[in-house]
JSON list of C-alpha atoms in Angstrom, two decimals:
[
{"chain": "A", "resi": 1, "resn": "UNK", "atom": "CA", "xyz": [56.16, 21.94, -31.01]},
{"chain": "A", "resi": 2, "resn": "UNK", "atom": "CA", "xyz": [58.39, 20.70, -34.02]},
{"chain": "A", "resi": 3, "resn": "UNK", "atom": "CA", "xyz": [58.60, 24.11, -35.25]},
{"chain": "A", "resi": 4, "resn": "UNK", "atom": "CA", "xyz": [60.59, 25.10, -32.19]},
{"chain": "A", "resi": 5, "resn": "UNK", "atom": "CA", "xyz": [62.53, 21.48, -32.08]},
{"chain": "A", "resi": 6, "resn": "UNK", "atom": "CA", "xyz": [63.62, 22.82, -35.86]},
{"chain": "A", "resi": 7, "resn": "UNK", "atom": "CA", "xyz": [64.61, 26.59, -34.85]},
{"chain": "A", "resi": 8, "resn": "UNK", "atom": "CA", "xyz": [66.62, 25.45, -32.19]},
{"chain": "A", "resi": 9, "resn": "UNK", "atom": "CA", "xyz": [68.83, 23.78, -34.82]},
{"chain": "A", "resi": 10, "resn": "UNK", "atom": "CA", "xyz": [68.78, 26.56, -37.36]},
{"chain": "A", "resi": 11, "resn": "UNK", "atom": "CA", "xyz": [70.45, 28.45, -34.19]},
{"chain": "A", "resi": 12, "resn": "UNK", "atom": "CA", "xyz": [73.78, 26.58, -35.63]},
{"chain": "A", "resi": 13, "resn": "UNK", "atom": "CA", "xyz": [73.09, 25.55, -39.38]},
{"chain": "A", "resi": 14, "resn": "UNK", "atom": "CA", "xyz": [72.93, 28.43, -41.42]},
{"chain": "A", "resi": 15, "resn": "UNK", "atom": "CA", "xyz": [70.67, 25.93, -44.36]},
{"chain": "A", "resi": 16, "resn": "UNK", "atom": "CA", "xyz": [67.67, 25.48, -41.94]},
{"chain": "A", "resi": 17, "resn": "UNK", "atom": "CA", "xyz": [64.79, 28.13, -43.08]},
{"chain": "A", "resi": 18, "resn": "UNK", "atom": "CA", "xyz": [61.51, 26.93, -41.32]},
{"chain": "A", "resi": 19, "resn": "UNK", "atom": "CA", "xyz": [58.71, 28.08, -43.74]},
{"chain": "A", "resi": 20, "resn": "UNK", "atom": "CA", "xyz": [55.47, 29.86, -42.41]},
{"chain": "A", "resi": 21, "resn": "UNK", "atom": "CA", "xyz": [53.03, 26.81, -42.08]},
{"chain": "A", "resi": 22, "resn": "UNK", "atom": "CA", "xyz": [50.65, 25.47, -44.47]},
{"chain": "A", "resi": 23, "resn": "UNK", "atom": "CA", "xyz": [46.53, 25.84, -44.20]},
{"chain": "A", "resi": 24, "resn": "UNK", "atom": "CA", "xyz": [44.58, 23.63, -44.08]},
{"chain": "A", "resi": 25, "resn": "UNK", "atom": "CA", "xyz": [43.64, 23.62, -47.29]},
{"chain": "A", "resi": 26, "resn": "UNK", "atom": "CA", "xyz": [47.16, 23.50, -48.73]},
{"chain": "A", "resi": 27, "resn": "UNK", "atom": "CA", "xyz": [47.28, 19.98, -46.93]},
{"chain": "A", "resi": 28, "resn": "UNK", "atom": "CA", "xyz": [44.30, 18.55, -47.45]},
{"chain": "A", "resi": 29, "resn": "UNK", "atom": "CA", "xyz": [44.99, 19.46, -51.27]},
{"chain": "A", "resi": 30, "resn": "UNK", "atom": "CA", "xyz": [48.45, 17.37, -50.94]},
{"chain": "A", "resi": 31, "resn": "UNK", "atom": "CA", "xyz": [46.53, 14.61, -49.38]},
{"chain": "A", "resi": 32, "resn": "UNK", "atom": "CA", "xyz": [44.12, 14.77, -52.32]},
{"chain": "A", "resi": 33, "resn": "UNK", "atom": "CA", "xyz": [46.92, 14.82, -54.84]},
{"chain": "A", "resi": 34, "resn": "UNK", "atom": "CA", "xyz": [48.77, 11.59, -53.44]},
{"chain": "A", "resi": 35, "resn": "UNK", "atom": "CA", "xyz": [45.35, 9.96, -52.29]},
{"chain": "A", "resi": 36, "resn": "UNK", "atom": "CA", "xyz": [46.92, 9.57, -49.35]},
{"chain": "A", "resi": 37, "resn": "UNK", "atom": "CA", "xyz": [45.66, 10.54, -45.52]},
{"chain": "A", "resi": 38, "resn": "UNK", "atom": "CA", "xyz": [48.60, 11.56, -44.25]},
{"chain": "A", "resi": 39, "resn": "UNK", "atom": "CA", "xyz": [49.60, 10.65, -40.15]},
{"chain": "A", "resi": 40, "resn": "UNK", "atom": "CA", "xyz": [48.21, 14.07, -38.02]},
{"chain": "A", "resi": 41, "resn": "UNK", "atom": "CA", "xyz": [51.65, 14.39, -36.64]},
{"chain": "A", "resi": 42, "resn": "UNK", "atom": "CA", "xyz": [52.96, 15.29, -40.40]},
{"chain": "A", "resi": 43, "resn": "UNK", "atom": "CA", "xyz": [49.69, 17.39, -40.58]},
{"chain": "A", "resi": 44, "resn": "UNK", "atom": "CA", "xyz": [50.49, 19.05, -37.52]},
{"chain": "A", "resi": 45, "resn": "UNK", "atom": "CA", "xyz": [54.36, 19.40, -38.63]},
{"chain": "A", "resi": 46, "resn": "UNK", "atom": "CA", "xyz": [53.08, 21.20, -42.23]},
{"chain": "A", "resi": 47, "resn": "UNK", "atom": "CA", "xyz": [50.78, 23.56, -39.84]},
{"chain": "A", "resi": 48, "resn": "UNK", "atom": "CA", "xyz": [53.93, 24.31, -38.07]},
{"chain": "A", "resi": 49, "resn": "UNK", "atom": "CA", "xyz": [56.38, 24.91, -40.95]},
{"chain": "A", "resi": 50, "resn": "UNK", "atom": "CA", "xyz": [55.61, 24.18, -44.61]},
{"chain": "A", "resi": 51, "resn": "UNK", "atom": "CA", "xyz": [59.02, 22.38, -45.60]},
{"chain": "A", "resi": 52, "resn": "UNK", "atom": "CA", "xyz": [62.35, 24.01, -43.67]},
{"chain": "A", "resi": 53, "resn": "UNK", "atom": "CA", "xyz": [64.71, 24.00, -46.62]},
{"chain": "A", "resi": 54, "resn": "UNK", "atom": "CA", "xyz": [67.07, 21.14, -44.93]},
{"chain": "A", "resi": 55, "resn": "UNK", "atom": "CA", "xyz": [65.09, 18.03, -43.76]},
{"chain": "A", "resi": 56, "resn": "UNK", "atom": "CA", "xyz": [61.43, 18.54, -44.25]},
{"chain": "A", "resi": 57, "resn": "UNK", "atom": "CA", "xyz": [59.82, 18.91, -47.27]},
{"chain": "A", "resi": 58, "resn": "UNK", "atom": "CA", "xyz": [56.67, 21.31, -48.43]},
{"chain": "A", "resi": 59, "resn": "UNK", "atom": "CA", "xyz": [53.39, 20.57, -49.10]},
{"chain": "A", "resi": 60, "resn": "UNK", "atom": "CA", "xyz": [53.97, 21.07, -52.82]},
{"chain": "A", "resi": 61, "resn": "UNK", "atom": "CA", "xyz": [57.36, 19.44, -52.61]},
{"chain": "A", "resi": 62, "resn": "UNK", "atom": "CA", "xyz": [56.00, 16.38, -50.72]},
{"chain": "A", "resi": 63, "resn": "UNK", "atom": "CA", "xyz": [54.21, 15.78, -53.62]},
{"chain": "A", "resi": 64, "resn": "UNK", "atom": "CA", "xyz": [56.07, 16.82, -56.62]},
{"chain": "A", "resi": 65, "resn": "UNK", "atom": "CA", "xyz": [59.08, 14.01, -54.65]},
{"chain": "A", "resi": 66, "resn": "UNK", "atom": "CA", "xyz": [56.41, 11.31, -54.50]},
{"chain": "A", "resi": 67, "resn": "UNK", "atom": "CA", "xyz": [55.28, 11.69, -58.42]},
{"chain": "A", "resi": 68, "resn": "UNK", "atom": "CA", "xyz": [58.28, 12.53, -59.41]},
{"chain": "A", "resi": 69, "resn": "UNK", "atom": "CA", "xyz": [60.18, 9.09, -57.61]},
{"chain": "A", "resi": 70, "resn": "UNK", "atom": "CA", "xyz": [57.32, 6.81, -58.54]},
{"chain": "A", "resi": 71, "resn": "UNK", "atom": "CA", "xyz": [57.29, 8.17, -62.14]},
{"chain": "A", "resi": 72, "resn": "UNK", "atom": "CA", "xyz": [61.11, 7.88, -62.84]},
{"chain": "A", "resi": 73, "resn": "UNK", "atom": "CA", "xyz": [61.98, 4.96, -60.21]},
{"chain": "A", "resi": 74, "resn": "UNK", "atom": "CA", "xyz": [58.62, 2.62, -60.30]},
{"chain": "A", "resi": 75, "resn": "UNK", "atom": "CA", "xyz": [60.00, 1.01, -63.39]},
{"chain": "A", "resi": 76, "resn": "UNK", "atom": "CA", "xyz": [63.20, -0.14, -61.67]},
{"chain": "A", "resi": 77, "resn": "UNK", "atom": "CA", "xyz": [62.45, -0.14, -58.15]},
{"chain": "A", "resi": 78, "resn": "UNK", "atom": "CA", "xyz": [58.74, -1.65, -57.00]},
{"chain": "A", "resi": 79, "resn": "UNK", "atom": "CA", "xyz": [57.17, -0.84, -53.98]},
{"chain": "A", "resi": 80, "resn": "UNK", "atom": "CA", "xyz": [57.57, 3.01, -53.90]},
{"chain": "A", "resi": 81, "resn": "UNK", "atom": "CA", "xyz": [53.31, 3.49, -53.84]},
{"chain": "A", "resi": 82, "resn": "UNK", "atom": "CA", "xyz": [53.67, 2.02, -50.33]},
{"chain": "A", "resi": 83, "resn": "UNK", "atom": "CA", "xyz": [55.93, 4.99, -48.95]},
{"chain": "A", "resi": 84, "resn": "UNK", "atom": "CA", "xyz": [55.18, 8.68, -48.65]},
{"chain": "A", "resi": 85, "resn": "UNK", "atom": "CA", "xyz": [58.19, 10.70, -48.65]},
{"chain": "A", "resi": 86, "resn": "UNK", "atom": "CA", "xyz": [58.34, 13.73, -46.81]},
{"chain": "A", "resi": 87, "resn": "UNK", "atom": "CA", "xyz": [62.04, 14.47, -45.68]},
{"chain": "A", "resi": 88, "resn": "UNK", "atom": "CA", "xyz": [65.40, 13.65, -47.18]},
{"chain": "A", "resi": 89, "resn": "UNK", "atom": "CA", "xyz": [68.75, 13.91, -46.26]},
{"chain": "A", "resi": 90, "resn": "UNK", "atom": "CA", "xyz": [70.45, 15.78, -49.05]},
{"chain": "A", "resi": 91, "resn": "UNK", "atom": "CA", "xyz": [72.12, 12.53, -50.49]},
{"chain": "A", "resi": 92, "resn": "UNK", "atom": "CA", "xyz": [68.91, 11.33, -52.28]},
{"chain": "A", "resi": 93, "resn": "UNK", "atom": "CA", "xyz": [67.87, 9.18, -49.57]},
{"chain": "A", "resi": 94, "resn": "UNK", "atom": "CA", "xyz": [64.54, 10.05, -47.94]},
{"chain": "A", "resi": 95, "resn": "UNK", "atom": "CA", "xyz": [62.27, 9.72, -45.04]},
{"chain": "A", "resi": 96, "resn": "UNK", "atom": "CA", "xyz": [59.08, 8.32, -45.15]},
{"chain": "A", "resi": 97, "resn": "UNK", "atom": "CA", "xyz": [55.72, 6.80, -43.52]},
{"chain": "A", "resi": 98, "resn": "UNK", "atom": "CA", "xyz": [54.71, 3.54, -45.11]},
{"chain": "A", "resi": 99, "resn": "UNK", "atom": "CA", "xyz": [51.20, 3.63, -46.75]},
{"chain": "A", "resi": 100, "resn": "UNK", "atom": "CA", "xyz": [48.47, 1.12, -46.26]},
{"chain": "A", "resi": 101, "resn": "UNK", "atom": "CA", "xyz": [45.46, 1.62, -48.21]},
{"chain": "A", "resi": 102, "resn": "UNK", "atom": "CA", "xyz": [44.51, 5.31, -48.50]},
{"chain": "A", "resi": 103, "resn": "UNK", "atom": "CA", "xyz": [46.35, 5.93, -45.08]},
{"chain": "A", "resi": 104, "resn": "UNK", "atom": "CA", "xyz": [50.14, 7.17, -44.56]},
{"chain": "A", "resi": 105, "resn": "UNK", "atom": "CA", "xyz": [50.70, 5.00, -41.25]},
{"chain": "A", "resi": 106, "resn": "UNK", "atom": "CA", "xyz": [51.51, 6.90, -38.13]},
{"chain": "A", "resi": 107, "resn": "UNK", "atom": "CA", "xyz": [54.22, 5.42, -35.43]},
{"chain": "A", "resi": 108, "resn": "UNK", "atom": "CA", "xyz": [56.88, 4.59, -37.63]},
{"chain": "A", "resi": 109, "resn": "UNK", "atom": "CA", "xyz": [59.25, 6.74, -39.70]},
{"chain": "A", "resi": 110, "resn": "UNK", "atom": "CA", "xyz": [61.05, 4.77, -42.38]},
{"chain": "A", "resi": 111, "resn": "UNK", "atom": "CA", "xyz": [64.92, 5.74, -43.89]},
{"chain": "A", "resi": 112, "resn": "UNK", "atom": "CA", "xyz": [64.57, 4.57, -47.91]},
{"chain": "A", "resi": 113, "resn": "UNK", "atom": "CA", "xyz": [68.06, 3.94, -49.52]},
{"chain": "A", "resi": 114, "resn": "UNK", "atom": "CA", "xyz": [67.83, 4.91, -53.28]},
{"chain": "A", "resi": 115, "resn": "UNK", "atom": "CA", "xyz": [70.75, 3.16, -53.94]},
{"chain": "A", "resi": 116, "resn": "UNK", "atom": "CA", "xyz": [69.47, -0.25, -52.64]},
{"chain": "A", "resi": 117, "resn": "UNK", "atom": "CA", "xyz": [65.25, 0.97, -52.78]},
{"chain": "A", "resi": 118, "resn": "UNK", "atom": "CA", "xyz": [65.71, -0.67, -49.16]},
{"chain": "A", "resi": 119, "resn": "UNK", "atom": "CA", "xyz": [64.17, 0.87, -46.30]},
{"chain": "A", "resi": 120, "resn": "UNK", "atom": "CA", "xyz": [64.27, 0.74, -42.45]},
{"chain": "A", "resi": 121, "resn": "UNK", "atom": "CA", "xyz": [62.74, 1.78, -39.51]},
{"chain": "A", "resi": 122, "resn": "UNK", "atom": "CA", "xyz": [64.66, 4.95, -37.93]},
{"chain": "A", "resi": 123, "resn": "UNK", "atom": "CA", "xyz": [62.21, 6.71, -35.30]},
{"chain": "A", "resi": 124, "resn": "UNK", "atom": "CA", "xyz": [58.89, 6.18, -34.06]},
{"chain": "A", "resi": 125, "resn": "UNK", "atom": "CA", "xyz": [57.61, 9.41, -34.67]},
{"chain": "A", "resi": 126, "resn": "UNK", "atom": "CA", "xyz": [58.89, 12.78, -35.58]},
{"chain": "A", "resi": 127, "resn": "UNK", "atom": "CA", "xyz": [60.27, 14.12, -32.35]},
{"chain": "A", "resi": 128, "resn": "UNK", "atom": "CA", "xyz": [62.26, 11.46, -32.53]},
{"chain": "A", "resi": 129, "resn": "UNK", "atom": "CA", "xyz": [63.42, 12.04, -35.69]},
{"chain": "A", "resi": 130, "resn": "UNK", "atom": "CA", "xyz": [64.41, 15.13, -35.80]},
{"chain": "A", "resi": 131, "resn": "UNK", "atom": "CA", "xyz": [66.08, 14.20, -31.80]},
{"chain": "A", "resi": 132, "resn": "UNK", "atom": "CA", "xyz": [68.30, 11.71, -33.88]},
{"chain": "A", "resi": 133, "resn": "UNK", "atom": "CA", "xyz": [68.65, 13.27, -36.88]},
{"chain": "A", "resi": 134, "resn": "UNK", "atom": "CA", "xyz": [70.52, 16.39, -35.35]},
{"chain": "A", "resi": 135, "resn": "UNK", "atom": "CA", "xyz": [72.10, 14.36, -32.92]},
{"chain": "A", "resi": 136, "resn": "UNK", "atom": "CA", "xyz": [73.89, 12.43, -36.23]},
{"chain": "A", "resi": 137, "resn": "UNK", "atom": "CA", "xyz": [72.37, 9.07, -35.16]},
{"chain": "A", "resi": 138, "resn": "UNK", "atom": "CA", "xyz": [71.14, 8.17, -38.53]}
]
């Protein structure tokens, strides 16, 4: 389902390299990492394709990005426990679910601003997304 949404694009941008998808024990290793459930759409994206190489990220990327923000950036900017990153847009902005508890919440995909550590709702799930991404709407 998203795998084909993302090979359609990769038809005209020669940076988009779906990645065979993860198992399910590459995920629920992730999930363990970040303590985080993440939303079953993102599960069933990283089933799909483990990270493209352009908008989504990879199991191990997902989170390395997480640590690696919330390491460097939690001093300056609070807050960044409460979002699990799992795209970007090459500018050091990323996309991300916003995490309650132990749970990465499904239904609504955030845009942070790394500039501003401001975010905003952009889609309402991934189809979307990715529908609006390519389409340069965000």
């Amino acid at each position: 389902m998203y795998r084909e949404l993302i090979e359609k694009q990769a038809e005209t941008n020669k940076y988009i390299h779906p990645h065979e998808g993860a198992t399910e024990k590459e995920i629920a290793k992730a999930e363990k990492e970040m303590k985080v459930k993440f939303p079953a759409e993102l599960r069933t994206l990283l089933s799909e394709m483990n990270g493209d190489g352009y908008l989504f990220m990879s199991t191990k990327t997902i989170v390395e990005y997480n640590k690696m923000k919330r390491d460097i950036l939690g001093e300056v900017y609070e807050g960044l426990d409460k979002l699990l990153f799992f795209g970007e847009n090459g500018c050091g902005d990323h996309y991300s679910y916003l995490i309650d508890g132990n749970n990465a919440l499904e239904g609504n995909i955030v845009f942070w601003e790394h500039e501003t550590n401001e975010y905003h709702t952009v889609a309402k799930d991934l189809t979307e997304l990715i529908k609006r991404y390519f389409n340069n709407e965000i």
